[in-house]
PDB file of N, CA and C in Angstrom:
ATOM      1  N   MET A   5      21.673 -40.402 -89.514  1.00 60.00           N
ATOM      2  CA  MET A   5      21.760 -38.991 -89.774  1.00 60.00           C
ATOM      3  C   MET A   5      22.076 -38.743 -91.252  1.00 60.00           C
ATOM      4  N   ILE A   6      22.957 -39.531 -91.805  1.00 66.00           N
ATOM      5  CA  ILE A   6      23.314 -39.374 -93.220  1.00 66.00           C
ATOM      6  C   ILE A   6      22.094 -39.640 -94.099  1.00 66.00           C
ATOM      7  N   THR A   7      21.277 -40.619 -93.738  1.00 61.00           N
ATOM      8  CA  THR A   7      20.076 -40.920 -94.509  1.00 61.00           C
ATOM      9  C   THR A   7      19.104 -39.749 -94.500  1.00 61.00           C
ATOM     10  N   LEU A   8      18.915 -39.128 -93.349  1.00 53.00           N
ATOM     11  CA  LEU A   8      17.996 -38.001 -93.266  1.00 53.00           C
ATOM     12  C   LEU A   8      18.494 -36.801 -94.062  1.00 53.00           C
ATOM     13  N   VAL A   9      19.781 -36.547 -94.032  1.00 58.00           N
ATOM     14  CA  VAL A   9      20.345 -35.395 -94.728  1.00 58.00           C
ATOM     15  C   VAL A   9      20.352 -35.617 -96.239  1.00 58.00           C
ATOM     16  N   SER A  10      20.535 -36.844 -96.668  1.00 62.00           N
ATOM     17  CA  SER A  10      20.662 -37.104 -98.100  1.00 62.00           C
ATOM     18  C   SER A  10      19.327 -37.356 -98.802  1.00 62.00           C
ATOM     19  N   CYS A  11      18.229 -37.399 -98.085  1.00 61.00           N
ATOM     20  CA  CYS A  11      16.927 -37.680 -98.678  1.00 61.00           C
ATOM     21  C   CYS A  11      16.300 -36.383 -99.219  1.00 61.00           C
ATOM     22  N   PRO A  12      16.202 -36.215-100.540  1.00 61.00           N
ATOM     23  CA  PRO A  12      15.694 -34.950-101.103  1.00 61.00           C
ATOM     24  C   PRO A  12      14.203 -34.723-100.833  1.00 61.00           C
ATOM     25  N   GLN A  13      13.417 -35.775-100.587  1.00 59.00           N
ATOM     26  CA  GLN A  13      11.995 -35.598-100.316  1.00 59.00           C
ATOM     27  C   GLN A  13      11.749 -34.858 -99.011  1.00 59.00           C
ATOM     28  N   LEU A  14      12.690 -34.879 -98.088  1.00 58.00           N
ATOM     29  CA  LEU A  14      12.526 -34.177 -96.825  1.00 58.00           C
ATOM     30  C   LEU A  14      12.569 -32.666 -97.007  1.00 58.00           C
ATOM     31  N   PHE A  15      13.182 -32.207 -98.078  1.00 61.00           N
ATOM     32  CA  PHE A  15      13.322 -30.775 -98.300  1.00 61.00           C
ATOM     33  C   PHE A  15      12.207 -30.200 -99.156  1.00 61.00           C
ATOM     34  N   ALA A  16      11.299 -31.031 -99.644  1.00 63.00           N
ATOM     35  CA  ALA A  16      10.239 -30.565-100.535  1.00 63.00           C
ATOM     36  C   ALA A  16       8.936 -30.437 -99.761  1.00 63.00           C
ATOM     37  N   HIS A  17       8.394 -29.235 -99.735  1.00 64.00           N
ATOM     38  CA  HIS A  17       7.074 -28.978 -99.174  1.00 64.00           C
ATOM     39  C   HIS A  17       6.485 -27.810 -99.938  1.00 64.00           C
ATOM     40  N   PRO A  18       5.181 -27.609 -99.880  1.00 60.00           N
ATOM     41  CA  PRO A  18       4.588 -26.481-100.598  1.00 60.00           C
ATOM     42  C   PRO A  18       5.214 -25.167-100.137  1.00 60.00           C
ATOM     43  N   GLY A  19       5.511 -24.316-101.089  1.00 58.00           N
ATOM     44  CA  GLY A  19       6.143 -23.049-100.776  1.00 58.00           C
ATOM     45  C   GLY A  19       7.497 -22.911-101.426  1.00 58.00           C
ATOM     46  N   HIS A  20       8.078 -24.025-101.843  1.00 60.00           N
ATOM     47  CA  HIS A  20       9.342 -23.980-102.571  1.00 60.00           C
ATOM     48  C   HIS A  20       9.028 -24.117-104.054  1.00 60.00           C
ATOM     49  N   GLY A  21       9.574 -23.246-104.837  1.00 53.00           N
ATOM     50  CA  GLY A  21       9.374 -23.352-106.275  1.00 53.00           C
ATOM     51  C   GLY A  21       8.969 -22.038-106.889  1.00 53.00           C
ATOM     52  N   ALA A  22       8.517 -22.096-108.148  1.00 51.00           N
ATOM     53  CA  ALA A  22       8.237 -20.886-108.926  1.00 51.00           C
ATOM     54  C   ALA A  22       6.911 -20.233-108.557  1.00 51.00           C
ATOM     55  N   GLU A  23       5.993 -20.950-107.923  1.00 54.00           N
ATOM     56  CA  GLU A  23       4.681 -20.369-107.622  1.00 54.00           C
ATOM     57  C   GLU A  23       4.728 -19.369-106.471  1.00 54.00           C
ATOM     58  N   GLN A  24       5.795 -19.347-105.718  1.00 54.00           N
ATOM     59  CA  GLN A  24       5.915 -18.434-104.596  1.00 54.00           C
ATOM     60  C   GLN A  24       6.482 -17.095-105.067  1.00 54.00           C
ATOM     61  N   VAL A  25       5.837 -16.000-104.638  1.00 57.00           N
ATOM     62  CA  VAL A  25       6.264 -14.667-105.054  1.00 57.00           C
ATOM     63  C   VAL A  25       7.604 -14.306-104.442  1.00 57.00           C
ATOM     64  N   THR A  26       7.781 -14.587-103.162  1.00 58.00           N
ATOM     65  CA  THR A  26       9.046 -14.266-102.508  1.00 58.00           C
ATOM     66  C   THR A  26      10.073 -15.349-102.806  1.00 58.00           C
ATOM     67  N   ASN A  27      11.295 -15.062-102.486  1.00 63.00           N
ATOM     68  CA  ASN A  27      12.385 -16.015-102.699  1.00 63.00           C
ATOM     69  C   ASN A  27      12.143 -17.248-101.829  1.00 63.00           C
ATOM     70  N   PRO A  28      12.023 -18.440-102.432  1.00 62.00           N
ATOM     71  CA  PRO A  28      11.739 -19.642-101.630  1.00 62.00           C
ATOM     72  C   PRO A  28      12.877 -20.029-100.698  1.00 62.00           C
ATOM     73  N   HIS A  29      14.052 -19.481-100.913  1.00 67.00           N
ATOM     74  CA  HIS A  29      15.177 -19.787-100.039  1.00 67.00           C
ATOM     75  C   HIS A  29      15.585 -18.567 -99.214  1.00 67.00           C
ATOM     76  N   GLY A  30      14.771 -17.522 -99.246  1.00 70.00           N
ATOM     77  CA  GLY A  30      15.069 -16.309 -98.501  1.00 70.00           C
ATOM     78  C   GLY A  30      14.623 -16.411 -97.053  1.00 70.00           C
ATOM     79  N   ILE A  31      15.031 -15.441 -96.267  1.00 75.00           N
ATOM     80  CA  ILE A  31      14.732 -15.450 -94.837  1.00 75.00           C
ATOM     81  C   ILE A  31      13.238 -15.279 -94.564  1.00 75.00           C
ATOM     82  N   LEU A  32      12.537 -14.542 -95.424  1.00 77.00           N
ATOM     83  CA  LEU A  32      11.101 -14.337 -95.237  1.00 77.00           C
ATOM     84  C   LEU A  32      10.349 -15.657 -95.308  1.00 77.00           C
ATOM     85  N   HIS A  33      10.766 -16.533 -96.193  1.00 75.00           N
ATOM     86  CA  HIS A  33      10.132 -17.851 -96.299  1.00 75.00           C
ATOM     87  C   HIS A  33      10.271 -18.642 -94.999  1.00 75.00           C
ATOM     88  N   TYR A  34      11.451 -18.600 -94.424  1.00 75.00           N
ATOM     89  CA  TYR A  34      11.702 -19.381 -93.214  1.00 75.00           C
ATOM     90  C   TYR A  34      11.033 -18.775 -91.982  1.00 75.00           C
ATOM     91  N   LEU A  35      10.763 -17.476 -92.007  1.00 78.00           N
ATOM     92  CA  LEU A  35      10.105 -16.829 -90.875  1.00 78.00           C
ATOM     93  C   LEU A  35       8.584 -16.845 -90.966  1.00 78.00           C
ATOM     94  N   THR A  36       8.031 -17.110 -92.143  1.00 78.00           N
ATOM     95  CA  THR A  36       6.581 -17.083 -92.299  1.00 78.00           C
ATOM     96  C   THR A  36       5.955 -18.460 -92.491  1.00 78.00           C
ATOM     97  N   GLU A  37       6.700 -19.425 -92.915  1.00 78.00           N
ATOM     98  CA  GLU A  37       6.157 -20.763 -93.125  1.00 78.00           C
ATOM     99  C   GLU A  37       6.152 -21.550 -91.815  1.00 78.00           C
ATOM    100  N   PRO A  38       4.988 -22.047 -91.394  1.00 80.00           N
ATOM    101  CA  PRO A  38       4.918 -22.812 -90.138  1.00 80.00           C
ATOM    102  C   PRO A  38       5.799 -24.058 -90.134  1.00 80.00           C
ATOM    103  N   ILE A  39       6.017 -24.626 -91.295  1.00 80.00           N
ATOM    104  CA  ILE A  39       6.823 -25.845 -91.363  1.00 80.00           C
ATOM    105  C   ILE A  39       8.274 -25.579 -90.964  1.00 80.00           C
ATOM    106  N   HIS A  40       8.730 -24.337 -91.115  1.00 79.00           N
ATOM    107  CA  HIS A  40      10.073 -23.951 -90.691  1.00 79.00           C
ATOM    108  C   HIS A  40      10.034 -23.274 -89.323  1.00 79.00           C
ATOM    109  N   LEU A  41       8.986 -22.537 -89.052  1.00 83.00           N
ATOM    110  CA  LEU A  41       8.903 -21.730 -87.844  1.00 83.00           C
ATOM    111  C   LEU A  41       8.671 -22.572 -86.587  1.00 83.00           C
ATOM    112  N   ILE A  42       7.876 -23.610 -86.686  1.00 86.00           N
ATOM    113  CA  ILE A  42       7.557 -24.443 -85.515  1.00 86.00           C
ATOM    114  C   ILE A  42       8.802 -25.147 -84.962  1.00 86.00           C
ATOM    115  N   PRO A  43       9.623 -25.800 -85.774  1.00 86.00           N
ATOM    116  CA  PRO A  43      10.846 -26.403 -85.207  1.00 86.00           C
ATOM    117  C   PRO A  43      11.805 -25.365 -84.637  1.00 86.00           C
ATOM    118  N   PHE A  44      11.906 -24.213 -85.302  1.00 87.00           N
ATOM    119  CA  PHE A  44      12.760 -23.144 -84.789  1.00 87.00           C
ATOM    120  C   PHE A  44      12.267 -22.673 -83.429  1.00 87.00           C
ATOM    121  N   ALA A  45      10.949 -22.477 -83.301  1.00 89.00           N
ATOM    122  CA  ALA A  45      10.369 -22.049 -82.028  1.00 89.00           C
ATOM    123  C   ALA A  45      10.581 -23.111 -80.952  1.00 89.00           C
ATOM    124  N   ALA A  46      10.492 -24.376 -81.313  1.00 92.00           N
ATOM    125  CA  ALA A  46      10.703 -25.452 -80.341  1.00 92.00           C
ATOM    126  C   ALA A  46      12.142 -25.455 -79.830  1.00 92.00           C
ATOM    127  N   VAL A  47      13.094 -25.242 -80.718  1.00 92.00           N
ATOM    128  CA  VAL A  47      14.504 -25.201 -80.310  1.00 92.00           C
ATOM    129  C   VAL A  47      14.757 -24.004 -79.406  1.00 92.00           C
ATOM    130  N   VAL A  48      14.191 -22.845 -79.752  1.00 93.00           N
ATOM    131  CA  VAL A  48      14.356 -21.641 -78.930  1.00 93.00           C
ATOM    132  C   VAL A  48      13.737 -21.854 -77.557  1.00 93.00           C
ATOM    133  N   LEU A  49      12.530 -22.422 -77.505  1.00 96.00           N
ATOM    134  CA  LEU A  49      11.859 -22.673 -76.226  1.00 96.00           C
ATOM    135  C   LEU A  49      12.668 -23.649 -75.370  1.00 96.00           C
ATOM    136  N   PHE A  50      13.165 -24.713 -75.968  1.00 96.00           N
ATOM    137  CA  PHE A  50      13.972 -25.680 -75.242  1.00 96.00           C
ATOM    138  C   PHE A  50      15.231 -25.023 -74.684  1.00 96.00           C
ATOM    139  N   THR A  51      15.877 -24.182 -75.482  1.00 97.00           N
ATOM    140  CA  THR A  51      17.092 -23.504 -75.042  1.00 97.00           C
ATOM    141  C   THR A  51      16.803 -22.566 -73.874  1.00 97.00           C
ATOM    142  N   ILE A  52      15.719 -21.814 -73.970  1.00 97.00           N
ATOM    143  CA  ILE A  52      15.348 -20.901 -72.885  1.00 97.00           C
ATOM    144  C   ILE A  52      15.060 -21.682 -71.606  1.00 97.00           C
ATOM    145  N   LEU A  53      14.311 -22.763 -71.705  1.00 97.00           N
ATOM    146  CA  LEU A  53      14.003 -23.575 -70.524  1.00 97.00           C
ATOM    147  C   LEU A  53      15.267 -24.211 -69.943  1.00 97.00           C
ATOM    148  N   PHE A  54      16.156 -24.669 -70.789  1.00 97.00           N
ATOM    149  CA  PHE A  54      17.391 -25.300 -70.328  1.00 97.00           C
ATOM    150  C   PHE A  54      18.274 -24.299 -69.586  1.00 97.00           C
ATOM    151  N   VAL A  55      18.458 -23.122 -70.174  1.00 97.00           N
ATOM    152  CA  VAL A  55      19.324 -22.107 -69.556  1.00 97.00           C
ATOM    153  C   VAL A  55      18.711 -21.599 -68.257  1.00 97.00           C
ATOM    154  N   SER A  56      17.401 -21.319 -68.260  1.00 97.00           N
ATOM    155  CA  SER A  56      16.771 -20.828 -67.031  1.00 97.00           C
ATOM    156  C   SER A  56      16.759 -21.908 -65.948  1.00 97.00           C
ATOM    157  N   GLY A  57      16.622 -23.162 -66.328  1.00 96.00           N
ATOM    158  CA  GLY A  57      16.693 -24.253 -65.359  1.00 96.00           C
ATOM    159  C   GLY A  57      18.060 -24.372 -64.725  1.00 96.00           C
ATOM    160  N   LYS A  58      19.103 -24.236 -65.544  1.00 96.00           N
ATOM    161  CA  LYS A  58      20.460 -24.283 -65.003  1.00 96.00           C
ATOM    162  C   LYS A  58      20.714 -23.116 -64.060  1.00 96.00           C
ATOM    163  N   LYS A  59      20.220 -21.929 -64.408  1.00 96.00           N
ATOM    164  CA  LYS A  59      20.403 -20.764 -63.544  1.00 96.00           C
ATOM    165  C   LYS A  59      19.639 -20.939 -62.232  1.00 96.00           C
ATOM    166  N   LEU A  60      18.437 -21.501 -62.292  1.00 95.00           N
ATOM    167  CA  LEU A  60      17.658 -21.741 -61.081  1.00 95.00           C
ATOM    168  C   LEU A  60      18.360 -22.746 -60.169  1.00 95.00           C
ATOM    169  N   LEU A  61      18.884 -23.809 -60.747  1.00 94.00           N
ATOM    170  CA  LEU A  61      19.616 -24.798 -59.944  1.00 94.00           C
ATOM    171  C   LEU A  61      20.861 -24.184 -59.311  1.00 94.00           C
ATOM    172  N   GLN A  62      21.569 -23.343 -60.066  1.00 93.00           N
ATOM    173  CA  GLN A  62      22.755 -22.684 -59.523  1.00 93.00           C
ATOM    174  C   GLN A  62      22.374 -21.748 -58.390  1.00 93.00           C
ATOM    175  N   TYR A  63      21.276 -21.017 -58.543  1.00 91.00           N
ATOM    176  CA  TYR A  63      20.811 -20.107 -57.496  1.00 91.00           C
ATOM    177  C   TYR A  63      20.456 -20.886 -56.228  1.00 91.00           C
ATOM    178  N   LYS A  64      19.747 -22.000 -56.378  1.00 89.00           N
ATOM    179  CA  LYS A  64      19.384 -22.816 -55.209  1.00 89.00           C
ATOM    180  C   LYS A  64      20.624 -23.398 -54.552  1.00 89.00           C
ATOM    181  N   ARG A  65      21.589 -23.827 -55.353  1.00 86.00           N
ATOM    182  CA  ARG A  65      22.829 -24.375 -54.812  1.00 86.00           C
ATOM    183  C   ARG A  65      23.585 -23.305 -54.026  1.00 86.00           C
ATOM    184  N   ASP A  66      23.628 -22.084 -54.558  1.00 85.00           N
ATOM    185  CA  ASP A  66      24.300 -20.989 -53.866  1.00 85.00           C
ATOM    186  C   ASP A  66      23.595 -20.650 -52.555  1.00 85.00           C
ATOM    187  N   GLN A  67      22.277 -20.708 -52.538  1.00 83.00           N
ATOM    188  CA  GLN A  67      21.523 -20.411 -51.324  1.00 83.00           C
ATOM    189  C   GLN A  67      21.800 -21.445 -50.234  1.00 83.00           C
ATOM    190  N   ARG A  68      21.947 -22.710 -50.614  1.00 82.00           N
ATOM    191  CA  ARG A  68      22.233 -23.765 -49.625  1.00 82.00           C
ATOM    192  C   ARG A  68      23.637 -23.652 -49.072  1.00 82.00           C
ATOM    193  N   GLN A  69      24.553 -23.113 -49.860  1.00 79.00           N
ATOM    194  CA  GLN A  69      25.947 -23.066 -49.440  1.00 79.00           C
ATOM    195  C   GLN A  69      26.289 -21.821 -48.633  1.00 79.00           C
ATOM    196  N   LYS A  70      25.357 -20.918 -48.468  1.00 75.00           N
ATOM    197  CA  LYS A  70      25.643 -19.734 -47.663  1.00 75.00           C
ATOM    198  C   LYS A  70      25.899 -20.155 -46.221  1.00 75.00           C
ATOM    199  N   VAL A  71      26.884 -19.538 -45.637  1.00 62.00           N
ATOM    200  CA  VAL A  71      27.256 -19.861 -44.260  1.00 62.00           C
ATOM    201  C   VAL A  71      26.420 -18.999 -43.329  1.00 62.00           C
ATOM    202  N   ILE A  72      25.781 -19.649 -42.387  1.00 58.00           N
ATOM    203  CA  ILE A  72      24.991 -18.936 -41.387  1.00 58.00           C
ATOM    204  C   ILE A  72      25.841 -18.832 -40.127  1.00 58.00           C
ATOM    205  N   VAL A  73      26.095 -17.609 -39.720  1.00 53.00           N
ATOM    206  CA  VAL A  73      26.920 -17.367 -38.546  1.00 53.00           C
ATOM    207  C   VAL A  73      26.000 -17.348 -37.330  1.00 53.00           C
ATOM    208  N   SER A  74      26.318 -18.207 -36.358  1.00 53.00           N
ATOM    209  CA  SER A  74      25.507 -18.235 -35.144  1.00 53.00           C
ATOM    210  C   SER A  74      26.010 -17.190 -34.168  1.00 53.00           C
ATOM    211  N   ARG A  75      25.233 -16.884 -33.155  1.00 58.00           N
ATOM    212  CA  ARG A  75      25.608 -15.894 -32.175  1.00 58.00           C
ATOM    213  C   ARG A  75      26.822 -16.315 -31.333  1.00 58.00           C
ATOM    214  N   ASP A  76      27.028 -17.598 -31.171  1.00 58.00           N
ATOM    215  CA  ASP A  76      28.162 -18.086 -30.412  1.00 58.00           C
ATOM    216  C   ASP A  76      29.487 -17.810 -31.141  1.00 58.00           C
ATOM    217  N   ASP A  77      29.449 -17.802 -32.489  1.00 55.00           N
ATOM    218  CA  ASP A  77      30.660 -17.563 -33.264  1.00 55.00           C
ATOM    219  C   ASP A  77      31.070 -16.085 -33.228  1.00 55.00           C
ATOM    220  N   ILE A  78      30.143 -15.171 -32.973  1.00 58.00           N
ATOM    221  CA  ILE A  78      30.428 -13.753 -32.982  1.00 58.00           C
ATOM    222  C   ILE A  78      31.226 -13.363 -31.751  1.00 58.00           C
ATOM    223  N   LYS A  79      30.993 -13.968 -30.616  1.00 55.00           N
ATOM    224  CA  LYS A  79      31.649 -13.597 -29.351  1.00 55.00           C
ATOM    225  C   LYS A  79      33.068 -13.887 -29.392  1.00 55.00           C
TER     226      LYS A  79
END
């Protein structure tokens, strides 16, 4: 992890520097460049799938644990 964080070549891609009209470190750059947007979208998609999966499992678990009262128990 330290090697990946300390390697300056990982942070260099087209779009950073003086040739870009907008701020290369601004939010617009990160929202419009596919090189930044694709990993962000992947993390968001994974999070949505993880949370919805946990909720689905909890719902199924709750459905199995419901107590069914038979007619013999009512009398």
